[in-house]
PDB file of C-alpha atoms and ligand atoms in Angstrom:
ATOM      1  CA  MET A   1     -90.001-120.112-152.678  1.00  0.00           C
ATOM      2  CA  GLU A   2     -90.894-121.472-155.613  1.00  0.00           C
ATOM      3  CA  GLN A   3     -88.186-122.314-158.603  1.00  0.00           C
ATOM      4  CA  ILE A   4     -88.569-122.431-161.796  1.00  0.00           C
ATOM      5  CA  ASN A   5     -86.383-122.882-165.168  1.00  0.00           C
ATOM      6  CA  ALA A   6     -86.147-119.561-167.002  1.00  0.00           C
ATOM      7  CA  ARG A   7     -85.933-118.987-170.834  1.00  0.00           C
ATOM      8  CA  SER A   8     -82.624-116.234-169.952  1.00  0.00           C
ATOM      9  CA  ILE A   9     -80.842-114.855-167.359  1.00  0.00           C
ATOM     10  CA  LEU A  10     -79.348-111.763-169.176  1.00  0.00           C
ATOM     11  CA  SER A  11     -81.880-109.075-170.362  1.00  0.00           C
ATOM     12  CA  PRO A  12     -81.117-106.289-172.467  1.00  0.00           C
ATOM     13  CA  ALA A  13     -81.337-103.133-170.614  1.00  0.00           C
ATOM     14  CA  THR A  14     -84.403-100.867-170.844  1.00  0.00           C
ATOM     15  CA  GLY A  15     -85.474 -97.631-169.398  1.00  0.00           C
ATOM     16  CA  PHE A  16     -83.330 -95.670-167.178  1.00  0.00           C
ATOM     17  CA  ILE A  17     -80.956 -98.539-166.801  1.00  0.00           C
ATOM     18  CA  ARG A  18     -80.141 -98.701-170.726  1.00  0.00           C
ATOM     19  CA  ARG A  19     -80.476 -94.222-170.484  1.00  0.00           C
ATOM     20  CA  GLY A  20     -77.368 -94.926-167.893  1.00  0.00           C
ATOM     21  CA  GLY A  21     -75.195 -96.755-170.229  1.00  0.00           C
ATOM     22  CA  PHE A  22     -75.723-100.690-169.418  1.00  0.00           C
ATOM     23  CA  ASP A  23     -76.329-103.129-171.686  1.00  0.00           C
ATOM     24  CA  TRP A  24     -77.551-106.021-169.767  1.00  0.00           C
ATOM     25  CA  THR A  25     -79.700-106.686-166.535  1.00  0.00           C
ATOM     26  CA  CYS A  26     -79.494-109.563-164.658  1.00  0.00           C
ATOM     27  CA  ASN A  27     -82.120-111.174-162.302  1.00  0.00           C
ATOM     28  CA  PRO A  28     -81.609-114.204-160.564  1.00  0.00           C
ATOM     29  CA  TYR A  29     -84.901-114.190-158.871  1.00  0.00           C
ATOM     30  CA  VAL A  30     -88.436-113.047-160.029  1.00  0.00           C
ATOM     31  CA  GLY A  31     -90.115-111.146-157.128  1.00  0.00           C
ATOM     32  CA  CYS A  32     -88.243-110.272-153.853  1.00  0.00           C
ATOM     33  CA  SER A  33     -89.087-111.239-150.545  1.00  0.00           C
ATOM     34  CA  PHE A  34     -87.543-107.992-149.396  1.00  0.00           C
ATOM     35  CA  GLY A  35     -90.840-106.600-149.996  1.00  0.00           C
ATOM     36  CA  CYS A  36     -90.338-102.839-149.987  1.00  0.00           C
ATOM     37  CA  THR A  37     -93.197-100.437-149.666  1.00  0.00           C
ATOM     38  CA  TYR A  38     -92.155 -98.259-152.775  1.00  0.00           C
ATOM     39  CA  CYS A  39     -90.432-100.978-154.782  1.00  0.00           C
ATOM     40  CA  TYR A  40     -91.313-100.291-158.511  1.00  0.00           C
ATOM     41  CA  ALA A  41     -90.972-103.904-159.506  1.00  0.00           C
ATOM     42  CA  MET A  42     -93.833-104.818-158.074  1.00  0.00           C
ATOM     43  CA  PHE A  43     -96.070-102.593-160.452  1.00  0.00           C
ATOM     44  CA  LEU A  44     -94.092-104.714-163.319  1.00  0.00           C
ATOM     45  CA  PRO A  45     -96.455-106.344-165.794  1.00  0.00           C
ATOM     46  CA  GLN A  46     -94.536-109.518-165.351  1.00  0.00           C
ATOM     47  CA  ASN A  47     -95.296-109.408-161.341  1.00  0.00           C
ATOM     48  CA  ARG A  48     -98.951-110.582-161.776  1.00  0.00           C
ATOM     49  CA  ARG A  49    -100.034-111.394-158.398  1.00  0.00           C
ATOM     50  CA  PRO A  50    -101.966-108.610-155.933  1.00  0.00           C
ATOM     51  CA  ARG A  51     -99.714-105.711-155.242  1.00  0.00           C
ATOM     52  CA  GLU A  52    -100.811-106.433-151.421  1.00  0.00           C
ATOM     53  CA  ASP A  53     -98.631-109.410-151.879  1.00  0.00           C
ATOM     54  CA  TRP A  54     -95.293-108.219-153.121  1.00  0.00           C
ATOM     55  CA  GLY A  55     -92.623-109.481-150.677  1.00  0.00           C
ATOM     56  CA  LYS A  56     -94.916-112.494-149.606  1.00  0.00           C
ATOM     57  CA  TRP A  57     -93.440-114.762-152.559  1.00  0.00           C
ATOM     58  CA  PHE A  58     -90.344-114.901-154.861  1.00  0.00           C
ATOM     59  CA  GLN A  59     -89.269-117.146-157.581  1.00  0.00           C
ATOM     60  CA  ALA A  60     -86.012-118.417-157.928  1.00  0.00           C
ATOM     61  CA  LYS A  61     -84.222-119.016-161.156  1.00  0.00           C
ATOM     62  CA  ILE A  62     -82.774-122.427-160.516  1.00  0.00           C
ATOM     63  CA  ASN A  63     -81.151-122.908-163.952  1.00  0.00           C
ATOM     64  CA  ALA A  64     -79.556-119.496-164.034  1.00  0.00           C
ATOM     65  CA  LEU A  65     -75.785-121.023-163.317  1.00  0.00           C
ATOM     66  CA  GLU A  66     -76.839-123.397-166.578  1.00  0.00           C
ATOM     67  CA  LEU A  67     -78.302-120.180-168.567  1.00  0.00           C
ATOM     68  CA  ALA A  68     -75.398-117.598-167.040  1.00  0.00           C
ATOM     69  CA  ARG A  69     -72.610-119.941-168.621  1.00  0.00           C
ATOM     70  CA  ARG A  70     -74.396-120.050-172.114  1.00  0.00           C
ATOM     71  CA  GLN A  71     -75.053-116.501-172.767  1.00  0.00           C
ATOM     72  CA  ALA A  72     -72.185-114.466-170.740  1.00  0.00           C
ATOM     73  CA  PRO A  73     -69.726-114.270-173.625  1.00  0.00           C
ATOM     74  CA  LYS A  74     -72.406-111.560-174.669  1.00  0.00           C
ATOM     75  CA  VAL A  75     -71.145-109.590-171.856  1.00  0.00           C
ATOM     76  CA  ALA A  76     -67.493-109.153-172.909  1.00  0.00           C
ATOM     77  CA  GLY A  77     -66.832-105.428-173.684  1.00  0.00           C
ATOM     78  CA  ARG A  78     -70.607-104.603-171.987  1.00  0.00           C
ATOM     79  CA  SER A  79     -71.842-103.604-169.125  1.00  0.00           C
ATOM     80  CA  VAL A  80     -74.571-105.509-166.689  1.00  0.00           C
ATOM     81  CA  TYR A  81     -76.498-104.217-164.184  1.00  0.00           C
ATOM     82  CA  LEU A  82     -77.262-106.734-161.356  1.00  0.00           C
ATOM     83  CA  SER A  83     -80.178-106.755-160.445  1.00  0.00           C
ATOM     84  CA  SER A  84     -82.998-104.471-161.701  1.00  0.00           C
ATOM     85  CA  VAL A  85     -86.335-105.957-160.338  1.00  0.00           C
ATOM     86  CA  THR A  86     -85.029-108.148-157.250  1.00  0.00           C
ATOM     87  CA  ASP A  87     -82.193-108.242-155.117  1.00  0.00           C
ATOM     88  CA  PRO A  88     -79.348-110.223-156.013  1.00  0.00           C
ATOM     89  CA  TYR A  89     -79.089-110.860-152.194  1.00  0.00           C
ATOM     90  CA  LEU A  90     -81.909-112.132-150.943  1.00  0.00           C
ATOM     91  CA  PRO A  91     -81.514-114.673-147.805  1.00  0.00           C
ATOM     92  CA  ALA A  92     -82.360-117.416-150.147  1.00  0.00           C
ATOM     93  CA  GLU A  93     -79.044-116.702-152.043  1.00  0.00           C
ATOM     94  CA  ARG A  94     -76.918-117.560-148.843  1.00  0.00           C
ATOM     95  CA  SER A  95     -77.782-121.300-149.764  1.00  0.00           C
ATOM     96  CA  LEU A  96     -78.774-121.242-153.337  1.00  0.00           C
ATOM     97  CA  GLY A  97     -75.714-119.628-154.609  1.00  0.00           C
ATOM     98  CA  LEU A  98     -77.347-118.190-157.662  1.00  0.00           C
ATOM     99  CA  THR A  99     -75.847-114.774-157.840  1.00  0.00           C
ATOM    100  CA  ARG A 100     -72.317-116.301-156.805  1.00  0.00           C
ATOM    101  CA  GLY A 101     -72.658-118.610-159.677  1.00  0.00           C
ATOM    102  CA  ILE A 102     -73.450-116.130-162.205  1.00  0.00           C
ATOM    103  CA  LEU A 103     -70.635-113.575-161.084  1.00  0.00           C
ATOM    104  CA  GLU A 104     -68.459-116.799-161.656  1.00  0.00           C
ATOM    105  CA  ALA A 105     -69.467-117.670-165.004  1.00  0.00           C
ATOM    106  CA  LEU A 106     -69.413-113.624-166.322  1.00  0.00           C
ATOM    107  CA  LEU A 107     -65.966-113.327-164.914  1.00  0.00           C
ATOM    108  CA  PRO A 108     -64.302-114.547-167.831  1.00  0.00           C
ATOM    109  CA  TYR A 109     -65.947-111.908-170.321  1.00  0.00           C
ATOM    110  CA  GLN A 110     -65.126-109.061-167.678  1.00  0.00           C
ATOM    111  CA  PRO A 111     -67.974-106.714-168.390  1.00  0.00           C
ATOM    112  CA  ARG A 112     -68.113-103.541-166.360  1.00  0.00           C
ATOM    113  CA  LEU A 113     -70.342-104.618-163.590  1.00  0.00           C
ATOM    114  CA  LEU A 114     -72.842-102.798-161.316  1.00  0.00           C
ATOM    115  CA  VAL A 115     -74.265-105.022-157.937  1.00  0.00           C
ATOM    116  CA  GLN A 116     -76.648-103.301-156.829  1.00  0.00           C
ATOM    117  CA  THR A 117     -78.813-104.541-153.382  1.00  0.00           C
ATOM    118  CA  ARG A 118     -79.852-103.965-149.925  1.00  0.00           C
ATOM    119  CA  GLY A 119     -78.042-107.665-149.071  1.00  0.00           C
ATOM    120  CA  PRO A 120     -74.871-107.335-146.381  1.00  0.00           C
ATOM    121  CA  LEU A 121     -74.641-110.897-148.023  1.00  0.00           C
ATOM    122  CA  VAL A 122     -73.094-109.126-150.846  1.00  0.00           C
ATOM    123  CA  ALA A 123     -69.617-109.379-149.170  1.00  0.00           C
ATOM    124  CA  ARG A 124     -69.681-112.897-149.109  1.00  0.00           C
ATOM    125  CA  ASP A 125     -68.343-112.886-152.886  1.00  0.00           C
ATOM    126  CA  LEU A 126     -66.095-110.229-152.521  1.00  0.00           C
ATOM    127  CA  ASP A 127     -63.521-112.842-153.380  1.00  0.00           C
ATOM    128  CA  VAL A 128     -65.084-113.399-157.218  1.00  0.00           C
ATOM    129  CA  LEU A 129     -65.727-109.382-157.267  1.00  0.00           C
ATOM    130  CA  VAL A 130     -62.203-108.207-156.552  1.00  0.00           C
ATOM    131  CA  ARG A 131     -61.472-110.380-159.962  1.00  0.00           C
ATOM    132  CA  PHE A 132     -63.525-107.806-162.015  1.00  0.00           C
ATOM    133  CA  ARG A 133     -61.471-104.988-163.711  1.00  0.00           C
ATOM    134  CA  SER A 134     -64.677-102.376-163.524  1.00  0.00           C
ATOM    135  CA  VAL A 135     -66.857-103.301-160.630  1.00  0.00           C
ATOM    136  CA  ARG A 136     -68.870-101.145-158.323  1.00  0.00           C
ATOM    137  CA  VAL A 137     -71.080-102.292-155.356  1.00  0.00           C
ATOM    138  CA  ASN A 138     -74.431-100.046-155.046  1.00  0.00           C
ATOM    139  CA  LEU A 139     -75.714-100.510-151.505  1.00  0.00           C
ATOM    140  CA  SER A 140     -79.073 -99.021-150.662  1.00  0.00           C
ATOM    141  CA  ILE A 141     -79.156 -96.973-147.055  1.00  0.00           C
ATOM    142  CA  PRO A 142     -81.977 -94.900-147.646  1.00  0.00           C
ATOM    143  CA  THR A 143     -82.445 -93.511-143.923  1.00  0.00           C
ATOM    144  CA  ASP A 144     -80.955 -93.242-140.189  1.00  0.00           C
ATOM    145  CA  SER A 145     -83.238 -94.813-138.666  1.00  0.00           C
ATOM    146  CA  GLU A 146     -84.035 -98.256-137.614  1.00  0.00           C
ATOM    147  CA  SER A 147     -88.191 -97.759-136.767  1.00  0.00           C
ATOM    148  CA  VAL A 148     -88.094 -95.903-140.354  1.00  0.00           C
ATOM    149  CA  ARG A 149     -86.716 -98.940-142.115  1.00  0.00           C
ATOM    150  CA  ARG A 150     -88.620-101.226-140.341  1.00  0.00           C
ATOM    151  CA  ALA A 151     -91.898 -99.264-141.317  1.00  0.00           C
ATOM    152  CA  PHE A 152     -90.562 -98.949-145.079  1.00  0.00           C
ATOM    153  CA  GLU A 153     -88.541-102.065-145.782  1.00  0.00           C
ATOM    154  CA  PRO A 154     -89.748-104.574-143.144  1.00  0.00           C
ATOM    155  CA  LYS A 155     -88.386-107.283-144.498  1.00  0.00           C
ATOM    156  CA  ALA A 156     -84.802-105.846-145.592  1.00  0.00           C
ATOM    157  CA  PRO A 157     -81.702-106.267-143.892  1.00  0.00           C
ATOM    158  CA  SER A 158     -81.354-103.665-140.886  1.00  0.00           C
ATOM    159  CA  LEU A 159     -79.009-100.571-141.569  1.00  0.00           C
ATOM    160  CA  GLU A 160     -75.768-101.432-139.805  1.00  0.00           C
ATOM    161  CA  PRO A 161     -74.812-104.565-141.320  1.00  0.00           C
ATOM    162  CA  ARG A 162     -75.487-102.440-144.949  1.00  0.00           C
ATOM    163  CA  TRP A 163     -72.632-100.067-143.513  1.00  0.00           C
ATOM    164  CA  GLN A 164     -70.604-103.066-142.532  1.00  0.00           C
ATOM    165  CA  ALA A 165     -70.742-104.325-145.852  1.00  0.00           C
ATOM    166  CA  LEU A 166     -69.780-101.337-147.473  1.00  0.00           C
ATOM    167  CA  ASP A 167     -66.709-101.606-145.034  1.00  0.00           C
ATOM    168  CA  ARG A 168     -65.735-104.753-146.341  1.00  0.00           C
ATOM    169  CA  VAL A 169     -66.210-104.070-149.836  1.00  0.00           C
ATOM    170  CA  ARG A 170     -64.222-100.710-149.858  1.00  0.00           C
ATOM    171  CA  ALA A 171     -61.767-102.579-147.870  1.00  0.00           C
ATOM    172  CA  ALA A 172     -61.678-105.300-150.473  1.00  0.00           C
ATOM    173  CA  GLY A 173     -60.378-102.382-152.988  1.00  0.00           C
ATOM    174  CA  VAL A 174     -63.842-102.450-154.714  1.00  0.00           C
ATOM    175  CA  SER A 175     -65.422 -99.348-155.825  1.00  0.00           C
ATOM    176  CA  THR A 176     -68.469 -98.132-153.520  1.00  0.00           C
ATOM    177  CA  GLY A 177     -71.860 -96.256-154.256  1.00  0.00           C
ATOM    178  CA  ILE A 178     -74.355 -95.563-151.775  1.00  0.00           C
ATOM    179  CA  CYS A 179     -78.033 -95.052-153.138  1.00  0.00           C
ATOM    180  CA  ILE A 180     -80.833 -93.175-151.066  1.00  0.00           C
ATOM    181  CA  THR A 181     -83.188 -93.965-153.574  1.00  0.00           C
ATOM    182  CA  PRO A 182     -85.874 -92.764-152.616  1.00  0.00           C
ATOM    183  CA  MET A 183     -84.851 -90.895-148.937  1.00  0.00           C
ATOM    184  CA  LEU A 184     -86.610 -91.948-146.611  1.00  0.00           C
ATOM    185  CA  PRO A 185     -87.514 -90.004-143.223  1.00  0.00           C
ATOM    186  CA  LEU A 186     -84.515 -88.895-141.334  1.00  0.00           C
ATOM    187  CA  GLU A 187     -83.975 -88.707-137.642  1.00  0.00           C
ATOM    188  CA  ASN A 188     -80.705 -86.750-137.821  1.00  0.00           C
ATOM    189  CA  ALA A 189     -79.974 -85.265-141.150  1.00  0.00           C
ATOM    190  CA  ASP A 190     -77.128 -83.695-139.847  1.00  0.00           C
ATOM    191  CA  GLY A 191     -75.717 -87.096-138.850  1.00  0.00           C
ATOM    192  CA  PHE A 192     -76.476 -88.857-141.945  1.00  0.00           C
ATOM    193  CA  VAL A 193     -74.821 -86.451-144.049  1.00  0.00           C
ATOM    194  CA  ARG A 194     -71.797 -86.435-141.747  1.00  0.00           C
ATOM    195  CA  ARG A 195     -71.881 -90.236-141.817  1.00  0.00           C
ATOM    196  CA  ILE A 196     -71.886 -90.186-145.573  1.00  0.00           C
ATOM    197  CA  ALA A 197     -69.199 -87.667-146.065  1.00  0.00           C
ATOM    198  CA  ALA A 198     -66.719 -89.509-144.056  1.00  0.00           C
ATOM    199  CA  PHE A 199     -67.481 -92.574-145.840  1.00  0.00           C
ATOM    200  CA  ALA A 200     -66.759 -90.892-148.695  1.00  0.00           C
ATOM    201  CA  PRO A 201     -68.455 -93.877-151.037  1.00  0.00           C
ATOM    202  CA  ASP A 202     -66.971 -93.305-155.129  1.00  0.00           C
ATOM    203  CA  VAL A 203     -71.151 -92.576-155.983  1.00  0.00           C
ATOM    204  CA  VAL A 204     -73.753 -90.948-153.917  1.00  0.00           C
ATOM    205  CA  VAL A 205     -77.471 -90.853-155.070  1.00  0.00           C
ATOM    206  CA  THR A 206     -80.394 -89.791-154.004  1.00  0.00           C
ATOM    207  CA  GLN A 207     -84.234 -89.188-154.939  1.00  0.00           C
ATOM    208  CA  HIS A 208     -87.016 -87.889-153.869  1.00  0.00           C
ATOM    209  CA  PHE A 209     -90.467 -90.420-153.965  1.00  0.00           C
ATOM    210  CA  HIS A 210     -92.455 -89.862-156.732  1.00  0.00           C
ATOM    211  CA  ASP A 211     -96.081 -90.240-157.215  1.00  0.00           C
ATOM    212  CA  SER A 212     -97.731 -91.185-160.135  1.00  0.00           C
ATOM    213  CA  GLY A 213    -100.632 -92.429-159.053  1.00  0.00           C
ATOM    214  CA  GLY A 214     -99.902 -96.125-158.092  1.00  0.00           C
ATOM    215  CA  GLY A 215     -99.246 -96.736-162.177  1.00  0.00           C
ATOM    216  CA  PHE A 216     -96.643 -98.551-163.844  1.00  0.00           C
ATOM    217  CA  GLY A 217     -92.931 -97.279-162.556  1.00  0.00           C
ATOM    218  CA  ALA A 218     -94.460 -95.658-159.742  1.00  0.00           C
ATOM    219  CA  ASP A 219     -91.875 -95.404-156.755  1.00  0.00           C
ATOM    220  CA  THR A 220     -94.770 -94.644-154.131  1.00  0.00           C
ATOM    221  CA  GLY A 221     -97.128 -97.483-153.442  1.00  0.00           C
ATOM    222  CA  LEU A 222    -100.129 -96.392-151.109  1.00  0.00           C
ATOM    223  CA  ALA A 223     -98.937 -98.309-148.526  1.00  0.00           C
ATOM    224  CA  ALA A 224     -95.510 -95.917-148.696  1.00  0.00           C
ATOM    225  CA  ARG A 225     -97.563 -92.700-149.227  1.00  0.00           C
ATOM    226  CA  SER A 226     -99.881 -93.027-145.993  1.00  0.00           C
ATOM    227  CA  LEU A 227     -96.414 -93.877-144.286  1.00  0.00           C
ATOM    228  CA  LEU A 228     -94.583 -90.929-145.557  1.00  0.00           C
ATOM    229  CA  ALA A 229     -97.748 -88.510-144.679  1.00  0.00           C
ATOM    230  CA  ARG A 230     -97.316 -90.201-140.870  1.00  0.00           C
ATOM    231  CA  ASN A 231     -93.869 -89.284-140.730  1.00  0.00           C
ATOM    232  CA  ARG A 232     -94.744 -85.979-141.886  1.00  0.00           C
ATOM    233  CA  TRP A 233     -91.738 -86.042-144.732  1.00  0.00           C
ATOM    234  CA  THR A 234     -92.167 -83.626-147.641  1.00  0.00           C
ATOM    235  CA  GLU A 235     -90.269 -82.865-150.874  1.00  0.00           C
ATOM    236  CA  ASP A 236     -88.728 -79.774-148.549  1.00  0.00           C
ATOM    237  CA  ASP A 237     -87.164 -82.181-146.171  1.00  0.00           C
ATOM    238  CA  TYR A 238     -85.741 -84.183-148.656  1.00  0.00           C
ATOM    239  CA  ARG A 239     -84.484 -80.586-150.623  1.00  0.00           C
ATOM    240  CA  ARG A 240     -82.424 -79.567-147.475  1.00  0.00           C
ATOM    241  CA  CYS A 241     -81.231 -82.587-147.154  1.00  0.00           C
ATOM    242  CA  LEU A 242     -79.905 -83.285-150.334  1.00  0.00           C
ATOM    243  CA  ALA A 243     -78.205 -79.314-150.166  1.00  0.00           C
ATOM    244  CA  MET A 244     -76.405 -80.440-147.266  1.00  0.00           C
ATOM    245  CA  LEU A 245     -74.746 -83.258-148.733  1.00  0.00           C
ATOM    246  CA  ARG A 246     -73.941 -80.999-151.855  1.00  0.00           C
ATOM    247  CA  ASP A 247     -72.375 -78.849-149.634  1.00  0.00           C
ATOM    248  CA  ARG A 248     -69.783 -81.771-149.001  1.00  0.00           C
ATOM    249  CA  ARG A 249     -69.499 -83.702-152.086  1.00  0.00           C
ATOM    250  CA  THR A 250     -70.858 -84.496-155.616  1.00  0.00           C
ATOM    251  CA  VAL A 251     -74.423 -86.130-155.420  1.00  0.00           C
ATOM    252  CA  TYR A 252     -76.201 -87.618-158.410  1.00  0.00           C
ATOM    253  CA  GLU A 253     -79.987 -87.580-158.486  1.00  0.00           C
ATOM    254  CA  ALA A 254     -82.361 -90.096-159.522  1.00  0.00           C
ATOM    255  CA  GLU A 255     -81.587 -91.883-162.724  1.00  0.00           C
ATOM    256  CA  ALA A 256     -78.268 -89.938-163.390  1.00  0.00           C
ATOM    257  CA  GLY A 257     -76.373 -91.787-160.679  1.00  0.00           C
ATOM    258  CA  PHE A 258     -76.981 -95.523-162.522  1.00  0.00           C
ATOM    259  CA  PHE A 259     -74.255 -95.439-164.957  1.00  0.00           C
ATOM    260  CA  PRO A 260     -71.294 -98.616-165.318  1.00  0.00           C
ATOM    261  CA  PRO A 261     -68.368 -98.234-163.470  1.00  0.00           C
ATOM    262  CA  SER A 262     -65.719 -96.713-165.659  1.00  0.00           C
TER     263      SER A 262
HETATM  264  S1  SF4 B   1     -85.004-104.846-152.516  1.00  0.00           S
HETATM  265 FE1  SF4 B   1     -85.156-103.741-154.438  1.00  0.00          FE
HETATM  266  S2  SF4 B   1     -86.070-105.308-155.632  1.00  0.00           S
HETATM  267 FE2  SF4 B   1     -86.545-105.839-153.805  1.00  0.00          FE
HETATM  268  S3  SF4 B   1     -88.446-104.956-152.810  1.00  0.00           S
HETATM  269 FE3  SF4 B   1     -86.704-103.447-152.134  1.00  0.00          FE
HETATM  270  S4  SF4 B   1     -86.873-102.045-154.001  1.00  0.00           S
HETATM  271 FE4  SF4 B   1     -87.928-103.961-154.993  1.00  0.00          FE
END
């Protein structure tokens, strides 16, 4: 891990996040140690390192708290997406506490806040999160299979701790979302659908991989494309599971599902 001094901790929202209605994005880290094979952030121009090194490096914005205290008034009455090009609950967050410090700095200004993560560590900060009047925590749970998760997201947290974190978020009275974006190959589609329907999160978002040939904004890098082929997972499989989910509840697809909490 490297430590850097950033110029800013809040950036104007762009792309699908802006279109979804967010004003600001907040990224306490640059790069991401979870290293998902399909991550679009590896294609961003600011991440200049070789794509095959994605997940092997990250930088902590060590002045994040000082910046957040200074910039927090900007978020009053606005919406914030935390985080768009990293995960705010990387393992390093346990000791660094950058995300927690940012939350504490934003709290007096009460933005509408979306926390987007694969990290069960988010449950640590529920004491702060419950004090936001408008907040949703989205956990990414893209499959029911640990072996698939290990193949596509080798350094991300296991799936059950994510479900347990969702339970704790719900129990604290905070709005929940489940992101299946992209949907990874499933072992038991019916069981996966039943589990999501039974949990009944406030928002469910799904997406199939899209292939823009490894270009900017792609969801599907070469490694993920070959894993998909090996698992014989196709868009038809995705569509079948989406239809099963839609038989049971409202499901948003792709960027339509990324909007601020009300
Ligand atoms: S957790 Fe998010 S930002 Fe990190 S590698 Fe995975 S998809 Fe990318």
